[in-house]
Amino acid sequence: MNAILDTKETTLNTGIGGECTICSRQREPKIGALPYNAKALAAMEESRAMMRGEMPAKWHKPDELETVWKEILED
């Protein structure tokens, strides 16, 4: 099957109010704070920006595993 995905018309359902349904269940009940540190929250926002097309995403081939690990460990 040779289908083309038109990303401009594709939407991502992230739950109520645009929040991830998993994250919404993880909120602290009294104050509503998420249990993630600043680095994790920044990574989540970066991934959302990639999904919206505001940031380029990196793609690697399966045989480039060593390159991927080097990039991860540099961050």
Phi, psi and omega in degrees: 000126181250078180262147177250129180268119177269101185291341179291331181259359180273133178243152179249119180278112181250022176094199183283130178067022178079006181264143177301134182295328177291315180297321182297329177282342182271353182297145177293128189298323185280314184252349176079016181282145176280148183275028184249148177278177185297323181294319179293318178296322178295321178295321178295317179294322178298319179293323176296320178297323177294319179294326178283348180087012180277341179229143176286142178259146178268138176239137179234150175279154181303330182279003180258030184300319180297321178296318180297314180297321178298316179296320180295315183289337177288331182286000000 
